[in-house]
Amino acid sequence: MSGIKDEIILRGLKENNLKNVDLNIPKEKIIVFTGLSGSGKSSVVFDTLATESRRQMTLNYPLYVRNQMPRYERPHADLMQNLSPVVVVEQRPIGGNSRSTVGTYMDIDPLIRLLFSRVGNPPIGSATDFSSQGSFGRCPECGGYGEVIAPDLDKMIDYDKSLREYAVKFKPLSPSGWQGQWMMTCGLFDPDKPLKDYSEEELHLFLYGPREGERAYAPFHTKNGPHNAEWDGLLPRFTRVYINRDISKLKQVSQDDVLAVSTHSLCPTCKGTGLNPKVLECKINGLNIAEYDQLELPEMLEELKKIKDPMGKSIAQQAIPYVKQLVDMGLGYLSLSRKMGTLSGGEAQRAKIARHLGSSLNNITYIFDEPSAGLHPEEVDMLIQMLKRIKDQHNTVIVIEHDLSVIKAADEIIEMGPGAGVNGGKVVYQGKLEGLKNSPTATALKHQLKINKNPRDIKSYFTIKRASNNNLKNISINIPKSVLVSVCGVSGSGKSSLILEAFTKKYPDSITVGHGGIGISNRSTMATYMGIMDDIRAIFSKATGQPAGLFSFNSLGACPVCKGKGVLTPEVAFADPVTIPCEACGGKRYSDEALSYRYQDKNIVEILDLTIDEAINYFKAPKIIKRVHTLKDVGLGYLTLGQTTSSLSGGEIQRLKLASHLQKEGQIYLLDEPSSGLHSEDNEKLLDVFQNLVNRGNSVIIIEHKLDLIAASDWVIELGPGGGKQGGQIIFEGTPEEMLNAETLTARWLKDGV
């Protein structure tokens, strides 16, 4: 029996663009999947291997438990054998509302609250009483937010305008919402008179409501006639509806919208902690829970180790591994109270990895999706050590990765390709690093860094004075205009704070392309996302004399059976979900009537099946041609117009977002790690796009770790020297050539690459 090799066996994989792929993946090794963006890596690793493993894991639970768990559809494959349980660490940005902190994300907060409720002095009731969201624990003054929020009249009102001209700048209370309509039609205010012309009495009634003891009737007009209502004043109404209630439940308005028209100052009662002052009196070794939450993590470890009480010690022992994990990942400078939303991409990526690694289980398959995204080359080294540690505990590590140093550290490389989309979906190579020849990755591994020896001339600058966002230490800097600028430094050094916060505040017209996902649904296609679907429908409508809606699968043209989805998902009670192509339209989504009309010899489905490259020669309309060209420019020429955005890979989404912004003749482009999710070969296409943008007179500033892009820039700015408190200073500014003589971390890696 011992002659049998334990490996994962996959046969006949057909998910997405996979062309009947067969693979044997060895266990207890580091296996790196690489290949161009869109070549089929995620289809093998996530859509097949991870999905099937999770699906079979849930089969072990009784049906009533399975009903509460996520359901997975069986992947398209002939055979999947010897899978082990999977832990997936994805690339998606960590969401998080305004209350989500490092402590809540890592599940350390509940343990600290429990600790205080058991051994804190003077004692206070239960663990929930130590939460700013509990009825006892929250500060009575600010409701647990730590800030006192009050409406700011100057931000909310434009006195030169009338109500009808949007004198109220806060959208839900302006004419675009029902409340604004009500103010204009209730008879109390003249909707066409500028506010500055209101009498003192009228203005008081409008802003603050009727005086003490008086009431102001203001009928609310509906199609069924007027309804009795009372006017309460703009500011009292805003405070009641948007400050004193949980607005996360409201659809039309976000926390940021409210903060944009209000002032917020630290709450004097709880000093910004959000906690009831009684809670803050309870201490362990002289520290209250708010002070605990603000300790840097190594200091916190010391405090947890000091606890001698047996009950407290057992709770502290549970928290210590999580805290240590963060410190080991190089995030020791964070504190539990740090808001998740303020972490940089690289910090969030490592927090996510740390969260999954507190476990002592083994014989598991760990799947990492681009774990190097957002990490400086120096930190990638740390990541590789961590992947080796996981492997040494008898686990299988599967990594989707473009970073060359991670690829070099693999025990086995599987390259997908040869191209992307319809041109990908095959295994181009499987084996050791040495055997990798004649493929995009082999070329990238031989590639030498090219330092830009002839940077563009600098004629003028953007200036930022004394920026102190997050960890920035009062930075003043001149950033060159109309050239390609790279901003680099270890994660947490202040790159995003400088460019995405301080810079955008001073230059609000900048076009920012960040990491956020795009609204993804199976009804959103490349053509709809790029805003050309309406034009295509209009062309059809004009050519055939039919209504434009007939050429939309979300409208008149939808197949009557599947309602334009192209697939049916029959309700199969508690069994695994199944998706079957709609037999009526054969998955085409359109009704027979819609398909009977043609424009230039093609019906609407045949047009949506055109690739971007083909569409360039098919259409005549300038707007369509221009937008299709921007997709080709960012290297997405192989995708079809009708491809759904939900089927795109991370690297494709990144470039699609970029393409949608390239249509604007913008002045300043800010790009947050544009290379994440891209193979080195795709990076060269991206660099061409940036150079063309600059040649057309735009300024392009990229936050980037990829040495290729840094070396090709005209100007480089490095922040550091470390992350968090150790960062926030400018440690280098100059040309890439000058950087070769600098003594910074990035400079060291740049010299290595040359």
XYZ file of C-alpha atoms in Angstrom, residues 36-516:
481
model
C -1.631 35.570 -17.451
C -4.591 37.257 -15.795
C -7.695 35.378 -17.037
C -5.787 32.206 -18.005
C -7.863 29.919 -15.770
C -5.937 29.826 -12.464
C -8.940 30.730 -10.292
C -11.180 28.372 -12.273
C -9.017 25.417 -11.227
C -8.235 26.474 -7.682
C -11.387 28.244 -6.485
C -14.220 27.233 -8.775
C -13.267 23.553 -8.852
C -10.960 22.404 -6.045
C -12.117 24.692 -3.220
C -15.802 24.530 -4.162
C -15.894 20.731 -4.311
C -13.967 20.377 -1.049
C -16.380 22.728 0.741
C -19.379 21.030 -0.842
C -18.270 17.613 0.408
C -17.400 18.981 3.865
C -20.960 20.240 4.315
C -22.323 16.807 3.365
C -21.041 15.541 6.736
C -23.598 17.639 8.601
C -27.246 16.711 9.143
C -29.696 18.300 6.719
C -31.146 20.829 9.129
C -27.629 22.212 9.773
C -26.786 22.187 6.052
C -29.830 24.347 5.416
C -28.160 27.133 7.431
C -24.806 26.797 5.617
C -23.697 28.187 2.242
C -24.689 25.862 -0.615
C -22.184 24.896 -3.303
C -22.963 23.619 -6.762
C -21.004 20.617 -7.993
C -18.238 21.910 -10.316
C -18.068 20.756 -13.979
C -15.485 17.972 -13.805
C -15.310 14.252 -14.568
C -13.403 13.227 -11.427
C -12.136 14.923 -8.236
C -10.375 12.667 -5.740
C -8.348 12.839 -2.495
C -9.382 16.383 -1.639
C -8.672 17.576 1.883
C -10.528 20.270 3.868
C -9.661 23.742 2.538
C -8.984 27.089 4.169
C -9.288 29.891 1.621
C -7.575 33.257 2.108
C -9.076 35.422 -0.615
C -7.940 38.646 -2.211
C -11.196 40.536 -1.688
C -10.714 43.710 0.334
C -11.794 43.364 3.961
C -15.152 45.058 4.241
C -16.043 46.569 7.533
C -18.381 49.202 8.814
C -17.238 52.247 10.713
C -17.143 50.213 13.959
C -15.011 47.344 12.657
C -11.560 47.306 14.299
C -8.525 45.009 14.356
C -9.853 43.629 17.667
C -13.299 42.747 16.281
C -11.901 41.375 12.997
C -9.430 39.082 14.782
C -12.033 38.009 17.377
C -9.803 39.261 20.207
C -12.251 41.893 21.517
C -14.775 39.436 23.005
C -11.947 37.768 24.967
C -10.677 41.102 26.346
C -14.211 42.075 27.417
C -14.612 38.711 29.106
C -11.263 39.210 30.828
C -12.330 42.591 32.261
C -15.693 41.262 33.405
C -13.966 38.443 35.349
C -10.849 40.060 36.849
C -11.272 43.849 36.423
C -11.544 46.084 39.519
C -13.955 47.494 40.681
C -16.066 44.674 39.183
C -18.783 45.464 36.622
C -21.486 43.024 35.438
C -21.162 40.986 32.294
C -18.777 41.021 29.322
C -21.370 42.797 27.141
C -21.301 45.761 29.558
C -17.778 46.510 28.316
C -18.977 47.119 24.760
C -19.761 50.574 23.415
C -22.692 48.898 21.662
C -24.277 47.493 24.832
C -27.059 49.481 26.543
C -25.012 49.909 29.761
C -21.568 50.190 28.150
C -22.264 52.928 25.623
C -21.465 56.516 26.527
C -24.736 58.360 27.300
C -23.498 61.508 25.513
C -22.410 60.210 22.078
C -24.276 56.889 21.927
C -21.069 54.848 21.694
C -19.572 56.550 18.630
C -16.824 58.399 20.517
C -17.639 61.514 18.550
C -20.317 64.113 19.003
C -21.831 64.744 15.607
C -23.746 67.952 14.943
C -25.150 69.301 11.666
C -22.973 72.031 10.115
C -25.144 74.728 8.545
C -22.364 76.083 6.310
C -21.849 72.675 4.746
C -25.553 71.890 4.424
C -27.088 75.159 3.205
C -26.424 77.489 0.279
C -28.195 80.752 1.253
C -27.920 82.160 -2.292
C -30.230 79.491 -3.678
C -33.943 78.700 -3.338
C -35.276 75.335 -2.153
C -36.028 74.377 -5.754
C -32.422 75.183 -6.729
C -31.095 72.770 -4.085
C -30.398 75.282 -1.292
C -30.243 72.171 0.917
C -27.097 70.370 -0.270
C -27.785 67.151 1.692
C -29.384 64.906 -0.940
C -32.188 63.180 1.057
C -33.483 66.619 2.206
C -33.159 68.212 -1.253
C -35.749 68.181 -4.080
C -34.404 64.810 -5.240
C -35.965 63.164 -2.146
C -39.562 63.123 -0.830
C -38.663 65.283 2.187
C -37.375 68.065 -0.082
C -40.539 67.837 -2.203
C -42.616 68.097 0.976
C -40.809 71.294 2.098
C -41.595 72.876 -1.290
C -45.267 71.878 -1.406
C -46.353 72.159 2.259
C -47.229 75.882 1.934
C -44.919 77.130 4.720
C -42.021 78.205 2.481
C -41.739 79.885 -0.918
C -39.833 77.267 -2.958
C -38.490 79.870 -5.430
C -37.215 82.493 -2.963
C -33.461 82.369 -2.122
C -32.948 81.625 1.585
C -31.048 84.893 2.093
C -34.320 86.752 1.307
C -36.328 84.883 4.006
C -37.431 87.014 6.959
C -35.798 86.192 10.311
C -39.013 84.451 11.415
C -39.241 82.334 8.219
C -35.589 81.307 8.417
C -35.932 80.321 12.084
C -39.007 78.220 11.286
C -37.213 76.578 8.348
C -33.979 75.771 10.199
C -35.085 75.159 13.796
C -38.840 74.516 13.559
C -41.658 76.278 15.452
C -40.840 78.101 18.689
C -41.493 76.587 22.138
C -45.181 75.665 22.584
C -46.126 76.357 18.950
C -46.886 73.873 16.150
C -46.509 74.237 12.391
C -48.927 72.241 10.238
C -47.451 71.231 6.895
C -49.707 68.971 4.778
C -47.889 66.239 2.887
C -49.380 65.889 -0.621
C -49.748 62.419 -2.173
C -51.711 61.152 -5.153
C -54.533 60.310 -2.719
C -54.734 63.911 -1.486
C -53.074 65.801 1.375
C -52.065 64.080 4.671
C -51.709 65.903 7.948
C -48.111 66.392 9.044
C -46.130 68.815 11.212
C -42.956 70.664 10.277
C -40.179 70.104 12.834
C -37.292 72.179 11.408
C -34.418 71.156 9.142
C -31.755 70.707 11.860
C -33.924 68.846 14.417
C -35.122 66.610 11.577
C -31.567 65.910 10.350
C -30.414 65.134 13.903
C -33.366 62.816 14.591
C -33.336 60.933 11.286
C -29.634 60.820 10.385
C -27.596 61.217 13.574
C -29.642 59.584 16.347
C -30.365 56.329 14.585
C -28.496 53.498 12.921
C -28.340 54.666 9.320
C -26.635 51.511 8.086
C -30.195 50.220 7.527
C -31.035 53.115 5.167
C -30.543 52.509 1.448
C -30.199 56.034 0.071
C -27.642 57.483 2.459
C -24.328 56.398 3.984
C -22.406 57.367 7.110
C -20.014 59.348 4.878
C -22.862 61.395 3.370
C -23.944 62.440 6.868
C -20.397 63.241 8.018
C -19.896 65.380 4.901
C -22.493 67.920 6.141
C -21.744 67.781 9.861
C -18.984 68.593 12.291
C -17.623 65.904 14.528
C -15.591 66.506 17.632
C -14.245 64.121 20.270
C -16.909 63.365 22.850
C -15.951 65.199 26.088
C -17.680 62.616 28.325
C -15.892 59.454 27.131
C -12.790 61.110 25.532
C -13.519 59.374 22.232
C -13.692 55.818 23.621
C -17.462 55.508 23.169
C -17.686 53.897 26.626
C -19.681 54.800 29.710
C -17.351 56.551 32.252
C -18.373 53.891 34.839
C -16.911 51.189 32.580
C -13.639 53.119 32.303
C -13.183 53.004 36.108
C -12.734 49.209 35.974
C -9.020 48.341 35.583
C -6.569 45.438 35.330
C -3.055 46.262 36.605
C -3.812 49.973 36.351
C -5.196 49.967 32.769
C -8.854 50.312 31.747
C -10.301 48.554 28.683
C -9.891 51.610 26.424
C -6.189 51.886 27.342
C -5.801 48.150 26.689
C -7.283 48.599 23.222
C -4.809 51.381 22.411
C -1.647 49.484 23.383
C 0.647 48.461 20.544
C 0.434 44.666 20.265
C 3.832 43.724 21.819
C 2.922 45.857 24.903
C -0.412 44.093 25.017
C 1.284 40.681 25.041
C 3.315 41.793 28.082
C 0.128 42.874 29.892
C -1.662 39.597 29.113
C 1.308 37.600 30.413
C 1.263 39.560 33.719
C -2.197 38.265 34.682
C -1.875 35.787 37.564
C -5.530 35.166 38.570
C -6.284 31.558 37.424
C -9.596 32.485 35.755
C -8.030 35.533 34.046
C -4.970 33.548 33.016
C -7.032 30.949 31.137
C -8.834 33.728 29.197
C -5.545 35.546 28.459
C -4.058 32.265 27.163
C -6.812 32.180 24.505
C -6.095 35.730 23.316
C -2.278 35.456 23.234
C -1.953 33.256 20.063
C -4.047 35.712 17.987
C -2.025 38.716 19.156
C 1.264 36.854 18.563
C 0.154 35.930 15.069
C -0.271 39.624 14.186
C 3.132 40.482 15.685
C 4.769 37.622 13.726
C 3.250 39.004 10.524
C 5.063 42.293 11.196
C 1.932 44.138 12.360
C 3.137 44.746 15.917
C 2.678 48.495 15.483
C -1.130 48.148 15.251
C -3.477 48.320 18.233
C -6.807 46.551 18.721
C -8.686 49.844 18.424
C -7.280 50.581 14.946
C -10.177 50.824 12.461
C -10.028 48.146 9.730
C -10.995 50.753 7.143
C -7.729 52.653 7.754
C -5.418 49.693 7.045
C -3.437 49.747 3.811
C -3.894 46.931 1.281
C -0.768 45.135 2.492
C -1.709 45.436 6.164
C -5.220 44.129 5.563
C -3.796 41.245 3.522
C -1.527 40.206 6.419
C -4.261 40.620 9.048
C -6.391 38.276 6.949
C -3.588 35.690 6.786
C -2.939 35.999 10.540
C -6.611 35.385 11.264
C -6.452 32.005 9.529
C -3.195 30.815 11.034
C -4.018 30.508 14.700
C -5.138 26.939 14.001
C -3.263 23.780 14.994
C -5.087 21.482 12.556
C -3.005 19.834 9.860
C -3.424 17.843 6.614
C -5.400 20.804 5.328
C -5.152 22.518 1.944
C -4.491 26.231 2.384
C -5.371 28.293 -0.691
C -3.945 31.805 -0.993
C -5.090 34.205 -3.688
C -2.168 36.532 -4.428
C -0.939 36.814 -0.860
C 1.827 39.178 -2.030
C -0.708 41.824 -3.155
C 0.064 45.080 -1.369
C 3.335 43.796 0.110
C 6.749 45.379 -0.325
C 9.436 42.970 -1.675
C 10.932 42.985 1.853
C 7.625 41.725 3.294
C 7.202 39.098 0.569
C 10.227 37.389 2.117
C 8.345 37.165 5.415
C 5.329 35.773 3.594
C 7.431 33.017 1.996
C 8.774 31.961 5.424
C 5.200 31.789 6.687
C 4.055 29.631 3.737
C 6.959 27.267 4.487
C 5.917 27.112 8.170
C 2.400 26.067 7.159
C 3.768 23.396 4.808
C 6.074 22.033 7.533
C 3.011 21.330 9.685
C 1.970 18.732 7.063
C -0.354 20.966 5.093
C -0.693 21.513 1.347
C -0.204 25.131 0.292
C -1.697 26.256 -3.034
C -0.900 29.810 -4.073
C -2.180 31.810 -7.043
C 0.635 34.269 -7.578
C 2.458 36.483 -10.062
C 5.261 37.584 -7.732
C 8.510 36.090 -9.025
C 10.098 35.529 -5.610
C 7.061 33.489 -4.481
C 7.197 31.516 -7.758
C 10.900 30.772 -7.109
C 10.072 29.468 -3.622
C 7.547 26.898 -4.928
C 8.121 23.129 -4.808
C 6.049 22.837 -7.969
C 4.838 25.348 -10.551
C 1.654 24.968 -12.585
C 1.343 27.535 -15.350
C -2.027 28.089 -17.043
C -2.389 29.600 -20.499
C -1.216 29.997 -23.143
C -3.305 33.184 -23.397
C -6.255 34.580 -21.472
C -10.030 34.082 -21.722
C -10.940 31.923 -24.732
C -7.214 31.588 -25.515
C -6.414 30.159 -22.066
C -7.713 27.288 -19.970
C -4.902 24.770 -20.563
C -1.971 23.626 -18.442
C 1.137 24.983 -20.187
C 3.644 23.595 -17.701
C 3.770 21.573 -14.509
C 6.972 20.792 -12.659
C 10.023 22.274 -10.991
C 11.333 25.807 -11.536
C 14.348 24.536 -13.503
C 12.182 23.000 -16.239
C 10.170 26.136 -16.961
C 10.968 27.186 -20.560
C 9.315 29.214 -23.359
C 6.285 30.477 -21.434
C 5.272 33.976 -20.264
C 6.472 33.141 -16.722
C 9.801 31.735 -17.956
C 10.351 34.986 -19.884
C 9.435 37.056 -16.815
C 11.921 35.127 -14.634
C 14.771 35.952 -17.032
C 13.677 39.584 -17.284
C 16.169 42.242 -16.141
C 14.957 45.494 -14.616
C 15.207 48.423 -17.027
C 15.993 51.654 -15.180
C 14.510 54.733 -16.865
C 17.671 56.656 -17.875
C 15.798 59.494 -19.632
C 13.046 60.699 -17.315
C 10.719 63.434 -18.611
C 11.557 67.030 -17.746
C 9.724 68.434 -14.743
C 8.256 71.909 -15.225
C 5.814 72.315 -12.323
C 4.649 70.646 -9.114
C 1.649 69.771 -6.968
C 2.381 70.941 -3.437
C 1.219 69.410 -0.185
C 1.901 71.262 3.065
C 2.177 69.719 6.536
C 0.078 66.601 5.904
C -0.610 64.698 9.115
C -3.285 62.155 8.076
C -3.048 58.893 10.077
C 0.690 58.305 10.682
C 2.102 61.084 8.435
C 4.557 63.235 10.385
C 3.701 66.742 9.116
C 4.931 66.079 5.592
C 5.424 68.861 3.054
C 6.278 67.700 -0.439
C 6.361 68.755 -4.104
C 5.066 66.084 -6.497
C 5.968 66.665 -10.181
C 3.127 67.320 -12.653
C 2.670 65.721 -16.105
C 5.077 62.827 -15.479
C 4.787 59.234 -14.198
C 5.367 59.226 -10.423
C 5.713 56.068 -8.287
C 5.082 56.201 -4.542
C 6.627 53.246 -2.720
C 7.552 52.029 0.767
C 6.708 49.134 3.104
C 3.021 48.547 3.857
C 1.708 50.931 6.495
C 4.402 53.529 5.704
C 1.817 56.172 4.783
C 1.548 55.889 0.974
C -2.271 55.769 0.900
C -2.534 58.450 3.609
C -0.395 60.790 1.505
C -1.881 60.130 -1.938
C -5.443 58.889 -1.395
C -6.193 61.215 1.547
C -3.951 64.311 1.806
C -3.511 64.684 -1.965
C -7.176 64.125 -2.925
C -8.271 66.592 -0.257
C -6.131 69.317 -1.841
C -6.834 68.206 -5.453
C -10.404 66.860 -5.304
C -10.714 66.583 -9.119
C -8.209 63.695 -9.202
C -9.485 60.461 -10.746
C -8.797 57.661 -8.260
C -8.728 54.011 -9.325
C -8.588 52.032 -6.098
C -8.950 48.428 -4.965
C -12.697 48.365 -4.312
